[in-house]
XYZ file of C-alpha atoms in Angstrom:
580
model
C 82.666 75.018 214.491
C 83.249 71.807 216.414
C 81.125 71.020 219.423
C 82.610 69.012 222.223
C 81.211 66.730 224.872
C 83.234 65.352 227.770
C 82.141 62.184 229.541
C 82.058 62.812 233.280
C 79.832 59.996 234.576
C 80.527 57.333 237.164
C 82.345 55.052 234.739
C 82.720 55.214 230.993
C 82.275 51.578 230.064
C 79.633 49.438 228.379
C 76.643 48.150 230.367
C 74.997 44.750 229.943
C 71.240 44.627 230.613
C 69.399 41.399 231.510
C 67.224 39.647 234.038
C 69.039 37.312 236.445
C 67.609 34.383 234.464
C 67.780 35.795 230.916
C 70.720 33.453 230.303
C 70.189 29.896 231.507
C 68.165 29.687 234.718
C 69.942 31.939 237.225
C 72.462 34.745 237.507
C 75.445 32.411 237.709
C 74.742 31.354 234.106
C 75.101 34.953 232.901
C 78.335 35.164 234.857
C 79.521 31.987 233.123
C 78.829 33.705 229.792
C 80.811 36.768 230.849
C 83.769 34.516 231.645
C 83.895 33.178 228.077
C 86.939 34.392 226.080
C 84.651 36.068 223.528
C 83.298 38.310 226.306
C 86.661 39.314 227.736
C 86.798 43.099 228.381
C 83.353 43.702 226.865
C 81.347 44.956 229.871
C 82.217 47.115 232.863
C 78.650 47.503 234.137
C 75.658 45.217 234.538
C 72.088 46.440 234.919
C 70.363 43.496 236.595
C 66.582 43.782 236.405
C 64.530 43.515 239.606
C 63.635 39.834 239.654
C 67.017 40.053 241.437
C 64.768 40.912 244.418
C 61.667 39.189 245.772
C 58.805 40.164 243.474
C 55.572 38.780 242.047
C 54.260 40.734 239.022
C 55.369 42.765 236.004
C 58.570 40.682 235.713
C 60.109 42.123 238.856
C 58.682 45.623 239.020
C 56.208 44.664 241.723
C 58.563 44.381 244.673
C 57.674 42.302 247.720
C 60.918 43.208 249.448
C 64.490 44.045 248.443
C 66.027 40.838 249.786
C 67.951 38.643 247.356
C 65.757 36.327 245.293
C 67.635 33.207 246.349
C 66.110 31.139 243.533
C 68.074 33.246 241.039
C 70.847 35.070 242.912
C 73.478 34.272 245.522
C 76.041 36.266 247.443
C 78.690 34.294 245.574
C 77.341 35.764 242.319
C 77.867 39.262 243.667
C 81.377 38.419 244.851
C 82.242 36.965 241.434
C 80.965 40.018 239.553
C 83.044 42.232 241.820
C 86.104 40.096 241.099
C 85.412 40.465 237.361
C 85.405 44.262 237.773
C 81.735 44.562 236.807
C 79.843 47.294 238.635
C 76.123 46.945 239.270
C 73.042 48.968 238.489
C 69.723 48.187 240.188
C 66.198 49.569 240.367
C 64.323 51.063 243.240
C 60.637 51.198 242.351
C 59.781 54.402 244.153
C 56.085 54.680 243.346
C 54.767 51.311 244.477
C 55.140 48.026 246.315
C 53.458 44.662 245.836
C 50.179 43.661 247.443
C 52.299 40.837 248.893
C 54.766 43.227 250.550
C 54.910 42.948 254.362
C 53.515 46.463 254.615
C 50.407 45.867 252.484
C 49.784 42.410 253.981
C 49.750 44.051 257.401
C 47.211 46.571 256.107
C 44.961 43.777 254.787
C 45.224 41.868 258.067
C 44.606 44.704 260.492
C 42.763 47.277 258.365
C 42.512 50.684 259.988
C 44.408 49.349 263.009
C 47.496 48.580 260.892
C 50.641 50.545 261.604
C 50.929 50.849 257.800
C 47.479 52.363 257.206
C 49.126 55.586 255.956
C 51.911 53.826 254.014
C 49.634 53.430 250.971
C 46.999 55.724 249.468
C 43.337 55.107 250.188
C 41.672 56.559 247.069
C 38.550 57.708 248.912
C 40.514 59.405 251.668
C 42.670 61.207 249.080
C 39.669 62.533 247.123
C 37.371 63.203 250.095
C 35.768 66.589 249.495
C 36.761 66.693 245.831
C 34.216 64.330 244.272
C 31.056 62.252 244.708
C 30.711 58.675 245.962
C 29.289 56.319 243.314
C 27.144 53.206 243.864
C 30.267 51.036 244.123
C 31.568 53.041 247.059
C 34.269 54.837 245.081
C 34.685 58.606 245.016
C 34.714 59.898 241.442
C 36.780 63.113 241.392
C 35.102 66.213 239.992
C 35.794 66.679 236.246
C 38.289 69.513 236.728
C 40.451 67.094 238.739
C 39.700 63.820 236.975
C 40.439 65.147 233.494
C 43.927 66.225 234.543
C 45.029 62.763 235.627
C 47.716 61.031 233.568
C 46.614 57.411 233.120
C 48.702 54.328 232.410
C 45.712 52.016 231.948
C 41.990 52.264 231.212
C 39.638 53.090 234.080
C 40.368 54.559 237.484
C 43.783 53.648 238.952
C 42.427 51.689 241.910
C 42.351 48.182 243.364
C 39.554 47.365 245.839
C 40.814 45.112 248.624
C 39.017 43.431 251.560
C 39.429 44.774 255.084
C 38.856 42.618 258.187
C 35.650 44.533 258.970
C 34.111 43.122 255.769
C 34.384 46.342 253.780
C 36.193 46.758 250.472
C 38.577 49.703 250.341
C 39.865 51.306 247.100
C 43.641 51.847 247.053
C 45.610 53.806 244.464
C 47.065 51.446 241.855
C 48.633 53.265 238.883
C 50.061 50.212 237.161
C 49.327 46.488 237.054
C 46.833 44.413 239.017
C 45.390 40.902 238.930
C 42.418 39.610 240.927
C 41.854 35.850 241.076
C 38.701 34.230 242.473
C 39.668 30.972 244.158
C 37.392 27.954 244.382
C 35.453 27.431 247.587
C 34.605 24.377 249.661
C 31.702 23.525 251.917
C 33.898 24.452 254.855
C 34.086 28.066 253.571
C 30.286 28.319 253.928
C 29.904 26.738 257.383
C 29.221 30.103 259.044
C 26.354 30.987 256.685
C 23.466 30.605 259.108
C 20.535 28.591 257.757
C 22.391 27.137 254.759
C 21.994 23.351 254.633
C 24.726 20.909 253.646
C 22.939 20.149 250.373
C 22.575 23.861 249.710
C 26.270 24.458 250.418
C 27.228 21.666 247.998
C 25.032 23.176 245.281
C 26.448 26.660 245.845
C 30.023 25.357 245.689
C 29.305 23.674 242.347
C 27.745 26.844 240.896
C 30.536 29.153 242.081
C 33.414 26.848 241.146
C 31.893 26.236 237.726
C 31.634 30.013 237.185
C 35.268 30.440 238.218
C 36.369 27.703 235.795
C 34.518 29.360 232.921
C 35.549 32.931 233.907
C 31.855 33.827 234.309
C 31.232 36.977 236.430
C 30.058 35.984 239.909
C 27.285 38.564 239.717
C 25.671 36.528 236.922
C 25.334 33.338 239.002
C 21.715 32.278 239.582
C 21.223 31.215 243.214
C 17.552 30.205 242.799
C 15.867 29.326 246.105
C 19.165 30.060 247.906
C 19.236 33.712 246.809
C 18.549 34.810 250.374
C 22.135 33.779 251.170
C 23.623 35.509 248.118
C 25.230 38.545 249.759
C 26.878 36.578 252.557
C 28.097 33.837 250.198
C 29.647 36.291 247.735
C 31.322 38.064 250.646
C 32.954 34.754 251.609
C 34.088 34.245 248.013
C 35.653 37.720 247.995
C 37.478 36.936 251.219
C 39.185 34.019 249.430
C 40.352 36.096 246.467
C 44.035 36.350 245.626
C 45.415 39.743 244.706
C 48.425 40.857 242.735
C 49.059 44.530 242.295
C 51.527 47.375 242.425
C 50.162 49.577 245.174
C 51.148 53.249 245.146
C 52.913 54.339 248.313
C 52.082 57.517 250.193
C 55.239 59.636 250.023
C 53.731 62.039 252.554
C 54.208 59.338 255.188
C 57.494 59.434 257.167
C 57.429 55.620 257.181
C 57.862 55.578 253.403
C 61.020 57.664 253.672
C 62.333 55.409 256.427
C 61.755 52.541 253.998
C 63.715 54.347 251.265
C 66.593 54.921 253.704
C 66.720 51.214 254.589
C 66.438 50.122 250.960
C 69.216 52.317 249.578
C 71.540 51.123 252.335
C 70.688 47.517 251.454
C 71.271 48.029 247.706
C 74.619 49.684 248.339
C 75.523 46.629 250.398
C 74.868 44.452 247.346
C 77.436 46.471 245.401
C 75.092 48.870 243.638
C 76.780 51.913 242.063
C 74.018 53.239 239.787
C 70.426 53.348 240.987
C 67.615 53.628 238.470
C 64.597 55.440 239.896
C 61.707 53.540 238.370
C 58.329 55.314 238.095
C 59.551 58.228 240.227
C 57.499 60.736 238.201
C 54.268 59.221 239.583
C 55.317 59.408 243.248
C 54.145 62.909 244.150
C 50.364 63.216 244.241
C 48.288 66.318 244.774
C 44.647 67.196 244.138
C 44.393 69.402 241.061
C 47.587 68.153 239.400
C 48.194 65.481 236.724
C 50.073 63.333 239.248
C 52.789 62.785 236.682
C 55.874 64.863 237.482
C 53.990 67.337 239.642
C 55.875 70.592 240.115
C 57.482 71.424 242.519
C 56.697 68.276 244.501
C 58.611 65.860 242.275
C 61.747 68.004 242.464
C 61.457 68.051 246.262
C 61.197 64.262 246.393
C 64.125 63.831 244.002
C 66.297 66.016 246.174
C 65.361 63.990 249.261
C 66.264 60.761 247.447
C 69.536 62.288 246.251
C 70.532 63.175 249.806
C 69.969 59.556 250.855
C 71.866 58.271 247.803
C 74.824 60.539 248.531
C 75.287 58.815 251.899
C 75.909 55.561 250.035
C 77.861 56.901 247.020
C 75.044 55.967 244.641
C 74.619 57.684 241.261
C 70.926 58.257 240.524
C 69.367 57.654 237.122
C 65.741 58.869 237.046
C 63.568 56.945 234.590
C 61.104 59.162 232.776
C 59.185 59.030 229.524
C 57.792 62.286 228.158
C 57.519 63.992 224.785
C 60.717 65.685 223.693
C 58.735 68.900 223.229
C 58.079 69.075 226.972
C 61.884 69.268 227.507
C 61.549 67.416 230.775
C 64.748 65.549 229.926
C 66.508 68.896 229.827
C 65.124 69.974 233.201
C 66.209 66.728 234.853
C 69.682 66.993 233.302
C 70.061 70.594 234.385
C 69.469 69.481 237.964
C 72.627 67.391 237.667
C 71.107 63.947 237.106
C 72.098 61.362 234.543
C 69.253 60.845 232.075
C 68.094 57.995 229.890
C 68.437 58.602 226.172
C 65.016 57.209 225.303
C 65.157 59.099 222.002
C 67.947 57.031 220.434
C 66.016 53.795 219.645
C 63.391 55.541 217.507
C 65.947 57.854 215.954
C 68.106 54.864 215.035
C 65.255 53.138 213.201
C 64.417 56.400 211.410
C 68.057 56.898 210.418
C 68.474 53.440 208.949
C 65.086 53.310 207.236
C 65.385 56.774 205.627
C 69.179 56.580 205.162
C 69.376 60.104 206.540
C 71.628 61.084 209.457
C 70.175 64.557 210.038
C 67.898 63.804 213.002
C 70.279 61.586 214.961
C 73.152 64.007 214.435
C 71.007 66.903 215.669
C 70.248 64.971 218.857
C 73.916 64.058 219.368
C 74.809 67.741 218.976
C 72.293 68.674 221.681
C 73.825 66.133 224.062
C 77.240 67.647 223.382
C 76.133 71.271 223.616
C 74.220 70.819 226.867
C 76.665 68.298 228.326
C 73.987 65.779 229.161
C 75.166 62.713 231.066
C 73.207 59.967 229.346
C 72.681 56.235 229.386
C 71.579 55.168 225.915
C 70.131 51.951 224.515
C 68.549 50.268 221.512
C 66.543 47.326 222.877
C 65.644 46.874 226.531
C 63.274 44.936 228.841
C 60.485 47.313 227.877
C 59.372 48.571 224.461
C 60.840 50.876 221.830
C 59.698 54.353 222.896
C 58.040 56.484 220.226
C 55.928 58.944 222.227
C 59.192 60.421 223.501
C 60.104 61.711 220.013
C 57.019 63.915 219.662
C 56.586 67.654 219.946
C 54.176 69.199 222.444
C 51.907 72.222 222.678
C 52.440 74.029 225.978
C 50.533 77.160 226.972
C 49.398 77.640 223.395
C 52.891 77.369 221.914
C 54.086 74.320 219.967
C 57.516 72.957 220.853
C 59.027 70.781 218.134
C 59.863 67.140 218.582
C 62.972 65.367 217.392
C 60.880 64.040 214.506
C 57.665 65.168 212.873
C 54.525 63.168 213.622
C 54.490 61.644 210.133
C 58.025 60.333 210.649
C 57.076 58.861 214.027
C 54.040 57.196 212.459
C 56.348 55.787 209.789
C 58.520 54.196 212.490
C 55.429 52.684 214.087
C 54.159 51.392 210.758
C 57.416 49.725 209.762
C 57.940 48.056 213.164
C 54.326 46.895 213.291
C 54.614 45.547 209.747
C 57.581 43.520 210.991
C 55.548 41.950 213.787
C 55.684 44.502 216.619
C 53.028 44.874 219.330
C 51.716 48.181 220.689
C 51.293 49.672 224.165
C 48.884 52.629 224.488
C 47.948 55.346 226.987
C 44.374 56.074 228.126
C 42.223 58.890 229.502
C 40.112 58.455 232.706
C 37.142 57.111 230.687
C 39.271 54.331 229.208
C 39.593 55.947 225.786
C 42.953 55.535 224.042
C 44.654 58.931 223.757
C 48.078 57.974 222.443
C 50.407 55.107 221.606
C 53.197 54.798 224.116
C 55.731 52.359 222.783
C 56.016 49.466 220.364
C 57.305 46.104 221.498
C 59.720 44.129 219.333
C 63.292 42.927 219.443
C 65.515 45.558 217.897
C 66.733 43.032 215.347
C 63.170 42.302 214.206
C 62.374 46.033 214.208
C 65.215 46.424 211.689
C 63.765 43.744 209.431
C 66.133 41.088 210.836
C 68.942 42.522 208.728
C 72.355 41.720 210.296
C 74.037 44.666 208.518
C 71.523 47.108 209.985
C 71.885 45.637 213.480
C 75.668 45.815 213.398
C 75.614 49.401 212.136
C 73.018 50.388 214.743
C 75.281 48.950 217.436
C 78.316 50.830 216.101
C 76.437 54.136 216.051
C 75.119 53.539 219.578
C 78.610 52.810 220.872
C 80.002 56.006 219.337
C 77.159 58.196 220.594
C 77.863 60.236 223.733
C 76.830 58.516 226.942
C 77.088 55.112 228.587
C 75.840 52.433 226.155
C 73.437 49.942 227.722
C 72.996 46.711 225.719
C 70.099 44.270 225.965
C 71.404 40.701 226.101
C 69.036 39.461 223.375
C 70.202 42.067 220.864
C 73.779 40.797 221.086
C 72.537 37.484 219.754
C 70.251 39.012 217.079
C 67.147 37.790 218.895
C 63.902 37.639 216.918
C 60.341 38.435 218.001
C 58.938 35.714 220.261
C 55.268 35.677 219.260
C 54.432 32.562 221.268
C 55.636 34.166 224.501
C 53.761 37.386 223.683
C 50.528 35.487 223.017
C 50.838 33.496 226.236
C 51.770 36.467 228.397
C 48.298 37.784 229.196
C 47.587 41.498 229.527
C 51.272 42.379 229.697
C 52.302 39.825 227.094
C 53.365 42.381 224.519
C 56.602 42.815 226.473
C 57.448 39.107 226.385
C 58.098 39.389 222.645
C 61.578 40.664 223.537
C 62.452 38.586 226.619
C 63.379 35.170 225.261
C 65.545 33.178 227.666
C 68.775 31.947 226.077
C 70.363 28.691 227.182
C 74.125 28.330 227.435
C 73.834 26.166 224.315
C 72.125 29.108 222.557
C 75.072 31.275 223.579
C 77.575 28.858 222.102
C 75.613 28.653 218.845
C 75.310 32.429 218.735
C 79.050 32.837 219.059
C 79.403 31.153 215.663
C 77.589 34.063 213.973
C 79.470 37.021 212.484
C 76.828 39.522 213.658
C 77.445 38.388 217.247
C 81.245 38.276 217.109
C 81.457 41.615 215.288
C 79.208 43.273 217.865
C 81.405 41.950 220.671
C 84.518 43.247 218.914
C 83.086 46.777 218.693
C 81.734 46.582 222.246
C 85.220 45.648 223.445
C 86.702 48.691 221.698
C 84.125 51.002 223.267
C 84.695 49.470 226.688
C 88.503 49.686 226.630
C 89.743 52.473 224.322
C 91.020 55.533 226.112
C 89.738 57.812 223.342
C 86.192 57.439 224.675
C 87.257 59.194 227.880
C 87.793 62.349 225.835
C 85.748 64.631 223.609
C 83.507 63.943 220.626
C 83.526 65.810 217.311
C 80.799 65.511 214.684
C 82.297 66.700 211.381
C 79.968 68.036 208.693
C 79.319 65.375 206.031
C 76.550 64.643 203.538
C 73.107 63.587 204.767
C 73.702 59.913 203.898
C 76.866 59.789 205.991
C 77.771 60.060 209.654
C 81.161 60.588 211.285
C 81.852 60.349 215.029
C 85.383 61.236 216.119
C 86.540 60.737 219.723
C 89.866 62.150 220.948
C 91.662 61.951 224.268
C 95.225 63.212 224.145
C 97.019 61.207 221.444
C 94.380 58.473 221.428
C 91.643 58.565 218.794
C 88.612 56.510 217.704
C 86.541 57.345 214.648
C 83.428 55.839 213.074
C 82.632 56.608 209.441
C 79.180 55.513 208.255
C 77.755 55.106 204.746
C 73.988 54.956 205.258
C 73.291 54.169 201.609
C 74.623 50.617 201.979
C 75.000 50.329 205.805
C 78.766 49.914 205.570
C 81.113 51.537 208.077
C 84.749 51.866 209.045
C 86.286 52.170 212.501
C 89.780 53.587 212.825
C 91.566 54.068 216.113
C 94.915 54.900 217.629
C 95.860 53.569 221.040
C 99.341 54.029 222.551
C 100.701 55.175 219.179
C 99.370 52.030 217.420
C 96.788 52.634 214.660
C 94.248 50.149 213.301
C 91.385 50.185 210.793
C 88.366 47.869 210.789
C 86.004 47.711 207.810
C 82.481 46.331 208.076
């Protein structure tokens, strides 16, 4: 029996995905690429990553404010994209804002007298009555609460920041942070009573030398000047620079006023699809994991949806969870579009094992349950693998899309080809699971052009809106130098190589690039993809996707044994066949 899926999303075209400066040095360079004849009719949507806005960390996901980043973006760029018929997708990072945001800077300046004192989450205030204060002035939640927390990094999710009263206050910080000790001068020590000029010069040399060598300040020997130690180190702390993604307090009405203002602003930029980044961490409650708390997360999503509806914005919640939890199903059943984070791992499994069983089973679920998906292969982040796993819930095991041994095999093959790993941690800092592996999709496939082209064809014939990472179009390879130089988050830079306009022109001489663009153009323009999808029964080493809309048809026939495929289509009574 044939199963059918009907696309009913905002628009049924192909979506480009890039930073504003992924091509050249600013967004206008990407627009210049889109105007090239080879790119004609290839993309109807553009997911522009959040360095589009003013940001300072995590390549855009630490938002200072949602104004245009004028170093990379102009209003003329937005007008040109509109004239090209390209609709826009943006992020709102619901869970956090930058330390450098106006709201957090006000908090640092005025402390408890700030109008934004409830805009963020003071860790000690949140856990007051549910734990014990340690010697560092941080409340450690009782084990029954602490052990439930879902952690994205090792250690407690806090950043201690200086208040004007001289105290250091711990604020909730789920994701990234950086603390930089800045060098001091004699002038910074002028208020240390009793410290001589010679003593101040000596202290400056000791502290600045420690900063240069990354030596902990606590290990500095002050000798005869030790009596001034506490006051001097306090002055050093006051000069620190902070970067961090500070969790907002969604129980504050001011946060919801901020969301109202932001969604109106994004709609004004031409946004049509709004990705809800890190929304599953937004709701926080004592005694819960603080990752997709129920029912609080659903309540917040509904509030966001009501705001979005005012501005005709389609919401796309971003969530990673094991398939066995079936959280993707719950979100879809609430009427939201969902990310198909399962496809990248399934694609690698399909091509490496030359078996279409798993990917076909997932496609059939999308059809049966009428999920509205946005799918991808590569992206700005890693290749998700945790998402494919099963999960034990209430003593009952719920199967994943792949068995653990098959998931490990994906990890092994991508790592053997140069991938880097991102892990998850428990509250003690112990690794509890891998999260995703970072690599370009081309390198993950062994840098085999036939595999990349077939992977793209399968993606484009899968149900859902296909989102395509700019670097994959040009068969980008792992950038180990960028990954090594990228610091704690450097693993992601392996897949973020900036391409010059000269690189684009050279790339357009390659068959793997031109053939991808040809198939992308078909997916973006053929009427058949506005219809229903059939998945005929074929042998395990084959796949067939057949789209039909009225008299128009588009069919992909795949031979996994040698990675060859054929596309046949009929448009306005004209039939064509393409063999690859």
